[in-house]
Amino acid sequence: MRRIEILQLLKNDHKGKKVKVNGWVRTFRNDRFIALNDGSTIHNLQIVVDVDSCDEQTLKTLHTGAALEVIGLVVESQGKGQHIEIQADEVRVLGIAHPDEYPLQPKKHSLDFLREKAHLRMRTSTFSAVFRVRHAASFAIHKYFHDNGFFMMHSPIITGSDAEGAGEMFRVTQFDLDELPKDKAGKVDNSKDFFGKTTNLTVSGQLEAELGAMALGKVYTFGPTFRAENSNTSRHLAEFWMIEPEIAFADLKDDMDLAEDMLRSVISYVKEHCADDLAYLDNREQQEDKQKPTNERHEMGLLDRLDFVVANAYERLTYTEAIEILRNSTPFKKKKFKYPVEWGTDLQSEHERFLVEKHFKKPVILTDYPAQIKAFYMRLNEDGKTVAAMDILFPGIGELVGGSQREERYEVLLEKCKQFNIPEEHIWWYLETRKFGTCKHAGFGLGFERLIMFLTGMGNVRDVIPFPRTPLNASF
């Protein structure tokens, strides 16, 4: 008999049919009722065990976490919460879970505890929902770009350049660290390393994506990126995933239009295809909010926030206009902001959320940032002080997307490399694209984990990636 997944069983009418299901025991109560889940859906399937026909050894091993094979008749359920159940003819324990050792007992566990059990936490309702949403969002992104004529590029993970110019990169080497080769000056001789030079894990696939756009017109990357930033905040990971489209013959407005359209499309897809998981996560957030002080609760529920960013047109304004709004705001005048608000400084999450959630009450796209706080590759505006950059701000998250029109003018880009102390020989290939058929082009970066935080309502980025990499933590 062929196995049927619980999702398909619940979707279709199988009453009166004999079926085989597999899954893991969520609960076993009254020595009769098993809540079985196979990961295909947030919903459990109730299995009714006939204790008289079930052998004693099987009953002894029916504990939370055990893997089962069940064959039985699908009948209408007599209990609440489900429309069908299985009257089991056969119950086979495929893998036992020792009750005195299995850590995921049928009770509420803290997220901190579950991070320590990342090899098992996907079996919980919360994390199975999060990672099904993550899958759907990933698929929706690929579908969006494919449907809109983009070509996917696999940008390199090992690189000799620092795309952001920040220097917070993980070193890649084949050297024996106990016996490093030295040159005549006594410094490490990197010419003897595997690549003959200093190399690192990439912080971005953008520079390579620009090369693709200069040949294929519209490309995107979707891959892992790395930052050696010693930060333990709820928003930082050492390893995370980025989506980075690049479009040729495009300016900043084209870039904003693309990002806004993509976000609407992806969020709409997830809403349609993950309705049960989102409903569960929405309810979970509501229950969590009840335990918090009133001023720390969400102003909108998860589902409302998703509707909010799909239904509302994104407000577009310049960084300079945003600074003026913030300095005229009540929180600024009453000194409620923790961080300063002045032209030339980067906006903090509290400022971004005020603009989105309090002032405009819609998603916001800020443009034309001061050149000194943005990356070297962003196009210098005619005022000589700002760059054609844009950030998209969402409720509860703050910055979700960062992009710009790229600097296509060779001499201007060369000068900016000098200002940012980026050696010309490190990115000679990037500079050459400005000499051979240059044109205006633009792109953006979307932090995938931040998007999943928004879609799921999870408050810590470590809870939306299966195995988080953070300072002093590379388990699993």
PDB file of C-alpha atoms in Angstrom, residues 317-429:
ATOM      1  CA  LEU A 317      10.194  60.505  -0.098  1.00  0.00           C
ATOM      2  CA  THR A 318      13.806  61.589   0.205  1.00  0.00           C
ATOM      3  CA  TYR A 319      16.070  61.034   3.178  1.00  0.00           C
ATOM      4  CA  THR A 320      16.188  64.823   3.649  1.00  0.00           C
ATOM      5  CA  GLU A 321      12.391  65.001   3.826  1.00  0.00           C
ATOM      6  CA  ALA A 322      12.365  62.125   6.311  1.00  0.00           C
ATOM      7  CA  ILE A 323      14.871  63.910   8.561  1.00  0.00           C
ATOM      8  CA  GLU A 324      12.651  66.990   8.549  1.00  0.00           C
ATOM      9  CA  ILE A 325       9.572  64.920   9.470  1.00  0.00           C
ATOM     10  CA  LEU A 326      11.433  63.175  12.289  1.00  0.00           C
ATOM     11  CA  ARG A 327      12.828  66.425  13.731  1.00  0.00           C
ATOM     12  CA  ASN A 328       9.332  67.917  13.741  1.00  0.00           C
ATOM     13  CA  SER A 329       7.795  64.823  15.354  1.00  0.00           C
ATOM     14  CA  THR A 330       6.469  64.602  18.905  1.00  0.00           C
ATOM     15  CA  PRO A 331       8.906  61.791  19.912  1.00  0.00           C
ATOM     16  CA  PHE A 332      11.849  63.952  18.825  1.00  0.00           C
ATOM     17  CA  LYS A 333      10.592  67.063  20.609  1.00  0.00           C
ATOM     18  CA  LYS A 334       9.914  65.048  23.764  1.00  0.00           C
ATOM     19  CA  LYS A 335      13.311  63.327  23.445  1.00  0.00           C
ATOM     20  CA  LYS A 336      11.735  59.889  23.146  1.00  0.00           C
ATOM     21  CA  PHE A 337      14.112  58.726  20.417  1.00  0.00           C
ATOM     22  CA  LYS A 338      17.143  56.871  21.740  1.00  0.00           C
ATOM     23  CA  TYR A 339      19.333  57.813  18.771  1.00  0.00           C
ATOM     24  CA  PRO A 340      20.003  61.307  17.348  1.00  0.00           C
ATOM     25  CA  VAL A 341      18.206  62.611  14.267  1.00  0.00           C
ATOM     26  CA  GLU A 342      20.381  64.843  12.130  1.00  0.00           C
ATOM     27  CA  TRP A 343      21.270  65.089   8.452  1.00  0.00           C
ATOM     28  CA  GLY A 344      24.222  62.881   7.591  1.00  0.00           C
ATOM     29  CA  THR A 345      23.571  60.106  10.116  1.00  0.00           C
ATOM     30  CA  ASP A 346      21.996  56.768   9.307  1.00  0.00           C
ATOM     31  CA  LEU A 347      18.415  56.249  10.452  1.00  0.00           C
ATOM     32  CA  GLN A 348      17.856  53.701  13.196  1.00  0.00           C
ATOM     33  CA  SER A 349      15.045  51.174  13.443  1.00  0.00           C
ATOM     34  CA  GLU A 350      13.060  53.425  15.817  1.00  0.00           C
ATOM     35  CA  HIS A 351      13.106  56.222  13.235  1.00  0.00           C
ATOM     36  CA  GLU A 352      12.165  53.928  10.358  1.00  0.00           C
ATOM     37  CA  ARG A 353       9.291  52.374  12.285  1.00  0.00           C
ATOM     38  CA  PHE A 354       7.970  55.800  13.299  1.00  0.00           C
ATOM     39  CA  LEU A 355       7.774  56.826   9.645  1.00  0.00           C
ATOM     40  CA  VAL A 356       5.996  53.608   8.629  1.00  0.00           C
ATOM     41  CA  GLU A 357       3.769  52.871  11.601  1.00  0.00           C
ATOM     42  CA  LYS A 358       2.980  56.310  13.033  1.00  0.00           C
ATOM     43  CA  HIS A 359       3.439  59.024  10.422  1.00  0.00           C
ATOM     44  CA  PHE A 360       2.518  57.556   7.027  1.00  0.00           C
ATOM     45  CA  LYS A 361       0.828  54.338   8.194  1.00  0.00           C
ATOM     46  CA  LYS A 362       2.015  52.563   5.065  1.00  0.00           C
ATOM     47  CA  PRO A 363       5.285  51.085   3.724  1.00  0.00           C
ATOM     48  CA  VAL A 364       7.874  53.749   2.971  1.00  0.00           C
ATOM     49  CA  ILE A 365      10.642  54.047   0.376  1.00  0.00           C
ATOM     50  CA  LEU A 366      13.365  56.519   1.327  1.00  0.00           C
ATOM     51  CA  THR A 367      15.669  57.827  -1.412  1.00  0.00           C
ATOM     52  CA  ASP A 368      18.711  60.030  -1.970  1.00  0.00           C
ATOM     53  CA  TYR A 369      20.814  59.311   1.102  1.00  0.00           C
ATOM     54  CA  PRO A 370      24.006  61.177   2.037  1.00  0.00           C
ATOM     55  CA  ALA A 371      26.880  59.734   0.016  1.00  0.00           C
ATOM     56  CA  GLN A 372      29.120  59.236   3.043  1.00  0.00           C
ATOM     57  CA  ILE A 373      26.793  56.680   4.688  1.00  0.00           C
ATOM     58  CA  LYS A 374      26.207  54.563   1.583  1.00  0.00           C
ATOM     59  CA  ALA A 375      28.352  52.160  -0.453  1.00  0.00           C
ATOM     60  CA  PHE A 376      30.904  53.239  -3.065  1.00  0.00           C
ATOM     61  CA  TYR A 377      28.980  51.830  -6.045  1.00  0.00           C
ATOM     62  CA  MET A 378      25.889  54.031  -5.638  1.00  0.00           C
ATOM     63  CA  ARG A 379      25.422  56.758  -8.256  1.00  0.00           C
ATOM     64  CA  LEU A 380      26.362  60.244  -7.126  1.00  0.00           C
ATOM     65  CA  ASN A 381      23.522  62.731  -7.575  1.00  0.00           C
ATOM     66  CA  GLU A 382      23.965  66.101  -9.240  1.00  0.00           C
ATOM     67  CA  ASP A 383      24.134  67.858  -5.853  1.00  0.00           C
ATOM     68  CA  GLY A 384      27.420  66.069  -5.140  1.00  0.00           C
ATOM     69  CA  LYS A 385      26.239  65.236  -1.608  1.00  0.00           C
ATOM     70  CA  THR A 386      23.681  62.467  -2.025  1.00  0.00           C
ATOM     71  CA  VAL A 387      23.457  59.209  -3.946  1.00  0.00           C
ATOM     72  CA  ALA A 388      20.594  57.612  -5.896  1.00  0.00           C
ATOM     73  CA  ALA A 389      19.891  55.066  -3.177  1.00  0.00           C
ATOM     74  CA  MET A 390      16.642  53.677  -1.822  1.00  0.00           C
ATOM     75  CA  ASP A 391      15.582  51.707   1.247  1.00  0.00           C
ATOM     76  CA  ILE A 392      12.176  50.071   1.696  1.00  0.00           C
ATOM     77  CA  LEU A 393      10.830  50.212   5.242  1.00  0.00           C
ATOM     78  CA  PHE A 394       8.187  47.800   6.583  1.00  0.00           C
ATOM     79  CA  PRO A 395       6.166  47.783   9.822  1.00  0.00           C
ATOM     80  CA  GLY A 396       7.797  45.886  12.666  1.00  0.00           C
ATOM     81  CA  ILE A 397      10.982  45.331  10.670  1.00  0.00           C
ATOM     82  CA  GLY A 398      12.297  48.669   9.507  1.00  0.00           C
ATOM     83  CA  GLU A 399      14.626  48.346   6.538  1.00  0.00           C
ATOM     84  CA  LEU A 400      13.827  45.309   4.408  1.00  0.00           C
ATOM     85  CA  VAL A 401      15.323  46.252   1.029  1.00  0.00           C
ATOM     86  CA  GLY A 402      18.334  48.383   0.158  1.00  0.00           C
ATOM     87  CA  GLY A 403      19.149  49.341  -3.408  1.00  0.00           C
ATOM     88  CA  SER A 404      20.409  52.027  -5.744  1.00  0.00           C
ATOM     89  CA  GLN A 405      21.105  53.148  -9.231  1.00  0.00           C
ATOM     90  CA  ARG A 406      24.712  52.064  -9.759  1.00  0.00           C
ATOM     91  CA  GLU A 407      27.485  54.483 -10.629  1.00  0.00           C
ATOM     92  CA  GLU A 408      28.076  53.875 -14.346  1.00  0.00           C
ATOM     93  CA  ARG A 409      30.564  56.714 -14.939  1.00  0.00           C
ATOM     94  CA  TYR A 410      34.118  55.386 -14.935  1.00  0.00           C
ATOM     95  CA  GLU A 411      35.919  58.468 -13.600  1.00  0.00           C
ATOM     96  CA  VAL A 412      33.347  59.055 -10.853  1.00  0.00           C
ATOM     97  CA  LEU A 413      33.475  55.402  -9.760  1.00  0.00           C
ATOM     98  CA  LEU A 414      37.273  55.425  -9.760  1.00  0.00           C
ATOM     99  CA  GLU A 415      37.284  58.473  -7.492  1.00  0.00           C
ATOM    100  CA  LYS A 416      34.784  56.851  -5.125  1.00  0.00           C
ATOM    101  CA  CYS A 417      36.984  53.755  -4.864  1.00  0.00           C
ATOM    102  CA  LYS A 418      39.803  56.014  -3.694  1.00  0.00           C
ATOM    103  CA  GLN A 419      37.530  57.675  -1.143  1.00  0.00           C
ATOM    104  CA  PHE A 420      36.516  54.278   0.238  1.00  0.00           C
ATOM    105  CA  ASN A 421      40.122  52.955   0.196  1.00  0.00           C
ATOM    106  CA  ILE A 422      39.233  50.189  -2.244  1.00  0.00           C
ATOM    107  CA  PRO A 423      42.354  49.210  -4.239  1.00  0.00           C
ATOM    108  CA  GLU A 424      41.781  49.494  -7.974  1.00  0.00           C
ATOM    109  CA  GLU A 425      43.497  46.153  -8.588  1.00  0.00           C
ATOM    110  CA  HIS A 426      40.901  44.387  -6.426  1.00  0.00           C
ATOM    111  CA  ILE A 427      37.983  45.323  -8.685  1.00  0.00           C
ATOM    112  CA  TRP A 428      39.624  46.093 -12.017  1.00  0.00           C
ATOM    113  CA  TRP A 429      37.093  43.838 -13.722  1.00  0.00           C
TER     114      TRP A 429
END
